[in-house]
Short mmCIF file of C-alpha atoms in Angstrom, two decimals:
data_model
loop_
_atom_site.label_atom_id
_atom_site.label_comp_id
_atom_site.label_asym_id
_atom_site.label_seq_id
_atom_site.Cartn_x
_atom_site.Cartn_y
_atom_site.Cartn_z
CA MET A 631 11.21 -43.15 1.44
CA LYS A 632 13.46 -40.73 0.70
CA LEU A 633 11.48 -39.48 -2.42
CA HIS A 634 8.70 -39.17 0.86
CA LYS A 635 11.09 -36.66 2.60
CA LYS A 636 12.37 -34.73 0.22
CA TYR A 637 8.49 -34.05 -1.25
CA THR A 638 7.13 -33.07 1.65
CA TYR A 639 10.32 -30.79 2.65
CA GLN A 640 9.70 -29.18 -0.73
CA VAL A 641 5.51 -28.61 0.40
CA ILE A 642 6.35 -27.03 3.33
CA SER A 643 8.82 -24.75 2.25
CA ALA A 644 6.81 -23.83 -0.83
CA MET A 645 3.57 -23.26 1.81
CA LEU A 646 5.82 -20.85 4.45
CA GLY A 647 7.02 -19.38 0.97
CA VAL A 648 3.76 -17.90 0.24
CA ALA A 649 2.40 -17.62 3.62
CA LEU A 650 5.10 -14.58 4.27
CA ILE A 651 4.71 -13.19 0.39
CA GLY A 652 0.35 -13.00 1.63
CA GLY A 653 1.67 -10.85 4.36
CA CYS A 654 3.74 -8.36 2.37
CA ALA A 655 2.53 -5.50 1.62
CA TRP A 656 2.30 -4.99 -2.37
CA VAL A 657 1.75 -1.56 -2.58
CA SER A 658 3.94 1.30 -2.05
CA PRO A 659 3.09 5.31 -1.49
CA ASN A 660 4.33 8.08 -3.80
CA VAL A 661 5.96 11.33 -2.44
CA ASP A 662 3.21 13.35 -2.99
CA SER A 663 0.90 11.45 -1.72
CA GLN A 664 1.65 11.61 1.93
CA TRP A 665 -0.29 14.65 1.53
CA VAL A 666 -3.10 13.65 0.96
CA ALA A 667 -5.92 12.96 3.99
CA LEU A 668 -8.67 9.90 4.54
CA VAL A 669 -11.55 12.06 6.43
CA LYS A 670 -15.03 11.16 6.80
CA PRO A 671 -17.67 12.84 4.09
CA GLN A 672 -18.77 15.70 7.04
CA ALA A 673 -15.12 16.79 6.63
CA VAL A 674 -15.70 17.69 3.39
CA ALA A 675 -18.49 19.94 3.18
CA SER A 676 -16.56 23.11 2.27
CA CYS A 677 -14.21 21.30 -0.73
CA ARG A 678 -14.46 20.90 -3.99
CA GLN A 679 -14.80 17.25 -5.87
CA ILE A 680 -12.46 16.44 -8.48
CA GLY A 681 -13.45 13.10 -9.47
CA GLU A 682 -13.51 9.36 -7.96
CA THR A 683 -10.57 6.68 -8.00
CA HIS A 684 -11.55 2.84 -7.56
CA SER A 685 -8.99 0.82 -6.24
CA LYS A 686 -8.43 -2.90 -6.32
CA THR A 687 -5.42 -5.28 -4.69
CA LEU A 688 -5.23 -9.37 -4.20
CA THR A 689 -7.38 -10.49 -1.64
CA LYS A 690 -5.70 -14.26 -1.18
CA VAL A 691 -2.24 -14.96 -2.91
CA VAL A 692 -1.74 -18.06 -4.51
CA VAL A 693 -4.56 -20.02 -1.89
CA VAL A 694 -3.52 -17.89 1.19
CA GLY A 695 -6.12 -15.05 2.25
CA ARG A 696 -4.89 -11.71 2.92
CA SER A 697 -6.05 -9.86 6.27
CA ALA A 698 -9.05 -7.28 6.02
CA GLN A 699 -6.60 -4.74 7.18
CA LYS A 700 -3.72 -5.59 4.86
CA GLN A 701 -6.18 -5.04 1.95
CA GLN A 702 -8.01 -1.90 2.81
CA ASN A 703 -4.07 -0.37 3.76
CA GLU A 704 -3.53 -0.69 0.58
CA LEU A 705 -6.67 -0.12 -1.00
CA ILE A 706 -6.43 3.61 0.87
CA THR A 707 -2.81 3.72 -0.08
CA LEU A 708 -3.85 3.01 -3.29
CA ALA A 709 -6.38 5.35 -3.78
CA LYS A 710 -3.96 8.57 -1.84
CA ASN A 711 -1.54 7.93 -5.05
CA GLN A 712 -4.32 8.37 -7.35
CA ALA A 713 -5.17 11.30 -5.89
CA ALA A 714 -2.23 13.26 -5.73
CA VAL A 715 -2.11 12.40 -9.43
CA MET A 716 -5.19 14.11 -9.87
CA SER A 717 -4.31 16.85 -7.85
CA GLY A 718 -6.34 16.42 -4.92
CA ASP A 719 -5.33 16.34 -1.31
CA THR A 720 -8.17 14.20 0.17
CA ILE A 721 -10.16 11.29 -0.02
CA VAL A 722 -13.59 10.15 1.13
CA ALA A 723 -14.29 6.63 1.08
CA LYS A 724 -17.63 6.33 -1.09
CA GLY A 725 -18.43 2.62 0.34
CA ASP A 726 -16.77 -0.04 2.01
CA MET A 727 -14.42 -2.49 1.01
CA LYS A 728 -15.91 -5.39 -1.05
CA ASP A 729 -14.05 -8.69 -2.63
CA GLY A 730 -10.45 -5.97 -2.43
CA GLU A 731 -12.59 -3.41 -4.32
CA GLN A 732 -13.41 0.07 -3.09
CA THR A 733 -14.22 3.55 -5.24
CA PHE A 734 -12.85 7.18 -3.46
CA LYS A 735 -13.94 10.19 -4.29
CA VAL A 736 -10.89 12.83 -4.64
CA TYR A 737 -11.59 15.99 -2.96
CA ASP A 738 -9.61 19.39 -3.34
CA CYS A 739 -9.80 20.93 -0.05
CA HIS A 740 -6.91 23.87 -0.25
#
């Protein structure tokens, strides 16, 4: 009986740990990405397209699914980070997020 209780506590502890990890954000903005804006396509009519960047994040951690909002926020942060490296100041989503991935166009609007 003691072994069963010990095993149950270990499983519950592991599940709580995974749930907490699943709620965390894994991506941090770099210093220059704070100047990169996410805008709609019509806002870049007078801008110069520099290129594109493809972002990818985890859709789940172990067996715990991650919310679409957390995934979307990480994809945008990754795209802003890469746009800053490319000397871009604006990004536009090229399409919708799918399976934790999304492509963004990178622009220089200044």
